């Protein structure tokens, strides 16, 4: 492609099969760092047998504190064609995976659509994203993606700029989430509790930023239809040698309580993820032979 505008960075950079000159530095051809069963998403995504997780290389947001910097900042991964990816998706569903999770796939939107055109999995296809998306790109996914799993990370332009050089993060993510909800409506579940259609919003509480979290929860309560679930995560761990003042610690119990109480007061449905996952033990192994089914 001559001028990529897939994400809100709007680099207009050239990208070909093997190289790219935009912010994400990704080529047009897919690069993938892991394709494997994954058990640690929210229950309606992982179920009891797991989701078939495809971790794409690169990221359009690149948070300074990312746990997966090996892939998000340093683009570790291997080239894949749509045919190869579709064969891997078949293997995952043959293994009994209850959904397919496409994780930070935005830079490869066209190749992913080609993959799903070759073979549409018989289980829900989940678009797992930082939330930093363009509505125009999401519209291309309508009908191909069943469930959206966006983060909603920062409210203020200052935090977006500080953490990811994206002062427009909230403007982009809030418009994107409205579009996701427009496409999928209120959540629907199968008999095993797997979300077959819908949008599930994730929010990771950052240290010293409980006020930001509460503003985001208020936005969800005020602006989205009632019934959109929220997954509130307290497992922040400083990673990637993060050098931002204040982000060098975990969150306190008091910070967590403040945000969880606000979520309860707003009567938002969803999940509270426990502190036991506040460890890097859950970071998967990327880009080794055993990382691929
Ligand atoms: S996908 Fe990459 S090249 Fe395209 S606009 Fe976003 S950051 Fe730039």
Short mmCIF file of C-alpha atoms and ligand atoms in Angstrom, two decimals:
data_model
loop_
_atom_site.label_atom_id
_atom_site.label_comp_id
_atom_site.label_asym_id
_atom_site.label_seq_id
_atom_site.Cartn_x
_atom_site.Cartn_y
_atom_site.Cartn_z
CA UNK A 1 0.00 0.00 0.00
CA UNK A 2 1.23 3.48 -0.85
CA UNK A 3 -0.10 5.50 2.06
CA UNK A 4 -1.36 3.64 5.15
CA UNK A 5 -4.22 5.27 7.08
CA UNK A 6 -5.49 2.18 8.91
CA UNK A 7 -5.13 3.57 12.43
CA UNK A 8 -5.43 7.04 14.03
CA UNK A 9 -1.68 7.66 13.57
CA UNK A 10 -2.60 8.29 9.91
CA UNK A 11 1.06 8.00 8.87
CA UNK A 12 0.30 7.84 5.14
CA UNK A 13 3.47 5.75 4.99
CA UNK A 14 4.26 3.21 2.26
CA UNK A 15 4.11 -0.44 3.33
CA UNK A 16 4.94 -3.42 1.13
CA UNK A 17 5.06 -7.18 1.64
CA UNK A 18 8.26 -7.09 3.71
CA UNK A 19 8.79 -3.54 5.04
CA UNK A 20 6.89 -0.53 6.32
CA UNK A 21 7.89 3.03 7.04
CA UNK A 22 5.05 4.13 9.35
CA UNK A 23 4.93 4.57 13.14
CA UNK A 24 4.31 0.82 13.59
CA UNK A 25 7.19 -0.06 11.20
CA UNK A 26 5.19 -3.08 10.04
CA UNK A 27 5.07 -4.47 6.52
CA UNK A 28 1.79 -5.04 4.74
CA UNK A 29 2.27 -8.81 4.89
CA UNK A 30 1.15 -10.35 8.19
CA UNK A 31 3.69 -10.97 10.94
CA UNK A 32 2.64 -13.10 13.90
CA UNK A 33 4.44 -13.88 17.17
CA UNK A 34 2.22 -16.57 18.65
CA UNK A 35 -0.75 -18.77 17.68
CA UNK A 36 -1.84 -20.96 20.58
CA UNK A 37 -4.60 -21.79 23.06
CA UNK A 38 -4.99 -19.10 25.71
CA UNK A 39 -6.94 -19.62 28.95
CA UNK A 40 -6.61 -16.27 30.69
CA UNK A 41 -9.06 -13.98 28.93
CA UNK A 42 -12.42 -13.13 30.50
CA UNK A 43 -14.73 -16.18 30.98
CA UNK A 44 -17.04 -15.31 28.03
CA UNK A 45 -13.98 -15.26 25.74
CA UNK A 46 -11.85 -18.16 27.05
CA UNK A 47 -14.62 -20.37 28.40
CA UNK A 48 -13.29 -23.55 29.99
CA UNK A 49 -11.26 -24.87 27.02
CA UNK A 50 -9.62 -21.62 25.93
CA UNK A 51 -9.57 -19.12 23.10
CA UNK A 52 -7.38 -19.64 20.06
CA UNK A 53 -5.15 -16.58 20.41
CA UNK A 54 -3.30 -15.02 17.50
CA UNK A 55 -0.77 -12.44 18.72
CA UNK A 56 0.11 -10.22 15.77
CA UNK A 57 3.47 -8.45 15.75
CA UNK A 58 3.56 -4.73 16.40
CA UNK A 59 1.11 -2.24 17.82
CA UNK A 60 -0.27 1.10 16.69
CA UNK A 61 -0.35 2.45 20.27
CA UNK A 62 2.80 1.11 22.00
CA UNK A 63 2.20 2.02 25.63
CA UNK A 64 5.47 2.77 27.43
CA UNK A 65 4.66 0.18 30.13
CA UNK A 66 3.61 -2.66 27.80
CA UNK A 67 4.02 -6.22 29.15
CA UNK A 68 4.42 -7.54 25.62
CA UNK A 69 7.05 -5.04 24.39
CA UNK A 70 8.94 -7.85 22.66
CA UNK A 71 6.14 -7.92 20.10
CA UNK A 72 4.45 -4.52 20.48
CA UNK A 73 7.61 -2.35 20.42
CA UNK A 74 10.17 -4.62 18.83
CA UNK A 75 7.88 -6.38 16.31
CA UNK A 76 9.11 -9.93 16.99
CA UNK A 77 7.28 -12.41 14.78
CA UNK A 78 7.21 -14.47 11.62
CA UNK A 79 5.61 -13.83 8.23
CA UNK A 80 2.27 -15.53 7.57
CA UNK A 81 0.08 -15.69 4.48
CA UNK A 82 -3.73 -15.69 4.75
CA UNK A 83 -3.72 -19.38 3.72
CA UNK A 84 -1.22 -20.27 6.47
CA UNK A 85 -3.18 -18.34 9.08
CA UNK A 86 -6.44 -19.91 8.03
CA UNK A 87 -4.84 -23.38 8.39
CA UNK A 88 -3.72 -22.43 11.92
CA UNK A 89 -7.22 -21.23 12.80
CA UNK A 90 -8.59 -24.59 11.66
CA UNK A 91 -6.10 -26.39 13.92
CA UNK A 92 -7.16 -24.22 16.87
CA UNK A 93 -10.85 -24.96 16.39
CA UNK A 94 -10.07 -28.67 15.90
CA UNK A 95 -8.40 -28.47 19.34
CA UNK A 96 -11.74 -27.33 20.81
CA UNK A 97 -11.06 -23.63 21.23
CA UNK A 98 -14.29 -21.80 22.09
CA UNK A 99 -13.41 -18.59 20.26
CA UNK A 100 -10.66 -17.13 18.07
CA UNK A 101 -8.91 -13.99 19.41
CA UNK A 102 -7.17 -11.72 16.91
CA UNK A 103 -4.89 -9.55 19.06
CA UNK A 104 -3.71 -6.13 17.79
CA UNK A 105 -4.44 -7.08 14.20
CA UNK A 106 -5.27 -3.56 12.95
CA UNK A 107 -2.17 -3.02 10.76
CA UNK A 108 -3.05 -6.26 8.94
CA UNK A 109 -6.77 -5.60 8.51
CA UNK A 110 -6.86 -6.43 4.79
CA UNK A 111 -4.91 -9.70 5.16
CA UNK A 112 -7.07 -10.74 8.12
CA UNK A 113 -10.22 -10.13 6.07
CA UNK A 114 -8.72 -12.22 3.29
CA UNK A 115 -8.01 -14.98 5.85
CA UNK A 116 -11.60 -14.94 7.18
CA UNK A 117 -12.85 -14.95 3.62
CA UNK A 118 -10.94 -18.18 2.95
CA UNK A 119 -12.45 -19.83 6.03
CA UNK A 120 -14.76 -18.40 8.69
CA UNK A 121 -14.28 -20.21 12.03
CA UNK A 122 -17.41 -21.86 13.47
CA UNK A 123 -16.74 -20.12 16.83
CA UNK A 124 -16.90 -16.37 17.60
CA UNK A 125 -14.13 -14.24 16.11
CA UNK A 126 -12.90 -11.70 18.67
CA UNK A 127 -11.10 -8.44 17.73
CA UNK A 128 -8.83 -7.74 20.72
CA UNK A 129 -7.54 -4.17 20.47
CA UNK A 130 -5.98 -1.27 22.34
CA UNK A 131 -9.07 0.73 21.37
CA UNK A 132 -6.90 3.06 19.28
CA UNK A 133 -8.83 2.47 16.08
CA UNK A 134 -10.33 4.42 13.20
CA UNK A 135 -14.08 4.07 12.65
CA UNK A 136 -13.42 3.78 8.88
CA UNK A 137 -11.23 0.71 9.46
CA UNK A 138 -13.71 -0.88 11.88
CA UNK A 139 -16.47 -0.54 9.28
CA UNK A 140 -14.44 -2.87 7.05
CA UNK A 141 -14.74 -5.54 9.78
CA UNK A 142 -18.52 -5.45 10.07
CA UNK A 143 -19.88 -8.98 9.65
CA UNK A 144 -16.43 -10.60 9.82
CA UNK A 145 -15.87 -9.94 13.53
CA UNK A 146 -18.42 -11.19 16.08
CA UNK A 147 -17.07 -9.76 19.32
CA UNK A 148 -15.01 -6.65 20.06
CA UNK A 149 -12.68 -6.66 23.07
CA UNK A 150 -11.31 -3.10 23.23
CA UNK A 151 -9.24 -1.51 25.96
CA UNK A 152 -10.34 1.91 27.12
CA UNK A 153 -7.13 3.23 28.64
CA UNK A 154 -6.89 6.99 29.13
CA UNK A 155 -9.34 9.83 29.51
CA UNK A 156 -7.16 12.93 29.39
CA UNK A 157 -4.98 13.99 26.44
CA UNK A 158 -2.13 14.38 28.93
CA UNK A 159 -2.21 10.70 29.93
CA UNK A 160 -2.59 9.55 26.32
CA UNK A 161 0.43 11.64 25.34
CA UNK A 162 2.51 10.63 28.36
CA UNK A 163 1.89 6.88 28.09
CA UNK A 164 1.74 6.40 24.32
CA UNK A 165 2.40 9.67 22.49
CA UNK A 166 -1.31 9.70 21.59
CA UNK A 167 -3.03 12.80 22.94
CA UNK A 168 -6.04 11.86 20.78
CA UNK A 169 -6.37 8.43 22.43
CA UNK A 170 -9.72 9.04 24.14
CA UNK A 171 -11.26 10.81 21.14
CA UNK A 172 -10.28 7.89 18.89
CA UNK A 173 -11.14 5.08 21.33
CA UNK A 174 -14.51 6.52 22.38
CA UNK A 175 -15.59 6.92 18.73
CA UNK A 176 -14.28 3.40 17.99
CA UNK A 177 -16.19 1.84 20.88
CA UNK A 178 -19.40 3.56 19.80
CA UNK A 179 -18.90 2.00 16.36
CA UNK A 180 -18.19 -1.45 17.87
CA UNK A 181 -21.39 -1.23 19.92
CA UNK A 182 -23.33 -0.06 16.86
CA UNK A 183 -22.13 -3.13 14.93
CA UNK A 184 -22.63 -5.75 17.61
CA UNK A 185 -25.40 -4.45 19.89
CA UNK A 186 -25.96 -5.79 23.38
CA UNK A 187 -24.05 -8.98 24.22
CA UNK A 188 -25.43 -12.40 23.34
CA UNK A 189 -24.14 -15.66 24.86
CA UNK A 190 -24.32 -19.35 23.95
CA UNK A 191 -25.34 -22.15 26.32
CA UNK A 192 -21.76 -22.38 27.65
CA UNK A 193 -21.60 -18.65 28.45
CA UNK A 194 -19.36 -17.75 25.49
CA UNK A 195 -20.08 -14.32 24.05
CA UNK A 196 -21.28 -14.91 20.50
CA UNK A 197 -21.85 -11.25 19.72
CA UNK A 198 -21.13 -8.00 21.54
CA UNK A 199 -18.50 -5.65 22.91
CA UNK A 200 -16.62 -6.16 26.18
CA UNK A 201 -14.58 -3.15 27.35
CA UNK A 202 -11.37 -3.64 29.32
CA UNK A 203 -9.84 -1.07 31.61
CA UNK A 204 -6.48 -1.42 33.38
CA UNK A 205 -6.20 0.83 36.45
CA UNK A 206 -2.87 2.69 36.45
CA UNK A 207 -1.05 3.82 39.61
CA UNK A 208 -1.92 7.38 40.61
CA UNK A 209 -4.69 7.54 37.99
CA UNK A 210 -7.86 6.36 39.78
CA UNK A 211 -9.53 9.66 38.81
CA UNK A 212 -8.93 8.85 35.12
CA UNK A 213 -10.45 5.40 35.61
CA UNK A 214 -13.57 6.84 37.24
CA UNK A 215 -14.04 9.37 34.42
CA UNK A 216 -13.87 6.53 31.89
CA UNK A 217 -16.43 4.46 33.82
CA UNK A 218 -18.72 7.50 33.94
CA UNK A 219 -18.37 7.91 30.19
CA UNK A 220 -19.38 4.27 29.65
CA UNK A 221 -22.39 4.65 31.97
CA UNK A 222 -23.50 7.95 30.42
CA UNK A 223 -22.81 7.35 26.73
CA UNK A 224 -23.27 3.65 25.95
CA UNK A 225 -26.41 1.51 26.15
CA UNK A 226 -26.92 -0.19 29.52
CA UNK A 227 -25.60 -3.75 29.54
CA UNK A 228 -22.19 -3.34 27.86
CA UNK A 229 -19.87 -5.30 30.18
CA UNK A 230 -16.64 -3.89 31.60
CA UNK A 231 -13.62 -5.88 32.73
CA UNK A 232 -11.82 -3.92 35.45
CA UNK A 233 -8.19 -5.01 35.74
CA UNK A 234 -5.90 -4.34 38.69
CA UNK A 235 -2.86 -6.28 37.47
CA UNK A 236 -0.64 -3.37 36.38
CA UNK A 237 3.05 -4.25 36.74
CA UNK A 238 5.81 -1.83 35.65
CA UNK A 239 7.35 -3.38 32.52
CA UNK A 240 9.59 -2.47 29.61
CA UNK A 241 11.83 -0.36 31.94
CA UNK A 242 9.06 2.22 32.04
CA UNK A 243 10.60 5.61 32.91
CA UNK A 244 7.39 7.60 33.47
CA UNK A 245 7.29 9.06 37.00
CA UNK A 246 4.57 7.36 39.07
CA UNK A 247 4.25 4.30 36.83
CA UNK A 248 7.07 2.47 38.62
CA UNK A 249 4.78 0.71 41.11
CA UNK A 250 1.68 -1.46 41.30
CA UNK A 251 -1.64 0.08 42.27
CA UNK A 252 -2.62 0.21 45.94
CA UNK A 253 -5.62 -1.56 47.47
CA UNK A 254 -7.12 1.85 48.20
CA UNK A 255 -6.83 2.92 44.53
CA UNK A 256 -8.44 -0.31 43.43
CA UNK A 257 -11.30 0.04 45.96
CA UNK A 258 -12.02 3.60 44.80
CA UNK A 259 -12.44 2.49 41.19
CA UNK A 260 -14.29 -0.76 41.97
CA UNK A 261 -16.70 1.15 44.23
CA UNK A 262 -17.35 3.65 41.41
CA UNK A 263 -18.09 0.78 39.03
CA UNK A 264 -20.54 -0.71 41.55
CA UNK A 265 -22.20 2.68 42.18
CA UNK A 266 -22.70 3.11 38.42
CA UNK A 267 -24.18 -0.40 38.30
CA UNK A 268 -21.98 -1.42 35.36
CA UNK A 269 -22.06 -5.16 34.61
CA UNK A 270 -18.80 -7.02 34.13
CA UNK A 271 -15.77 -8.54 35.78
CA UNK A 272 -13.30 -7.59 38.48
CA UNK A 273 -9.93 -9.22 37.79
CA UNK A 274 -7.96 -10.10 40.91
CA UNK A 275 -4.45 -9.03 41.95
CA UNK A 276 -3.11 -12.58 41.51
CA UNK A 277 -2.54 -11.78 37.84
CA UNK A 278 -0.30 -8.80 38.78
CA UNK A 279 2.79 -10.68 37.69
CA UNK A 280 4.74 -11.14 34.49
CA UNK A 281 4.31 -14.95 34.84
CA UNK A 282 1.31 -14.69 32.52
CA UNK A 283 3.30 -13.16 29.64
CA UNK A 284 3.26 -15.84 26.92
CA UNK A 285 6.31 -17.12 25.08
CA UNK A 286 6.61 -15.38 21.71
CA UNK A 287 8.20 -16.26 18.42
CA UNK A 288 9.65 -19.67 19.28
CA UNK A 289 8.76 -22.86 17.46
CA UNK A 290 6.57 -23.91 20.41
CA UNK A 291 4.65 -20.60 20.14
CA UNK A 292 2.77 -21.85 17.07
CA UNK A 293 0.16 -24.63 16.80
S1 LIG B 1 -1.13 0.97 10.79
FE1 LIG B 1 1.03 1.59 11.06
S2 LIG B 1 1.61 2.63 9.14
FE2 LIG B 1 -0.65 2.46 9.18
S3 LIG B 1 -1.34 4.43 10.01
FE3 LIG B 1 -1.17 3.00 11.74
S4 LIG B 1 0.91 3.24 12.58
FE4 LIG B 1 0.85 4.21 10.54
#
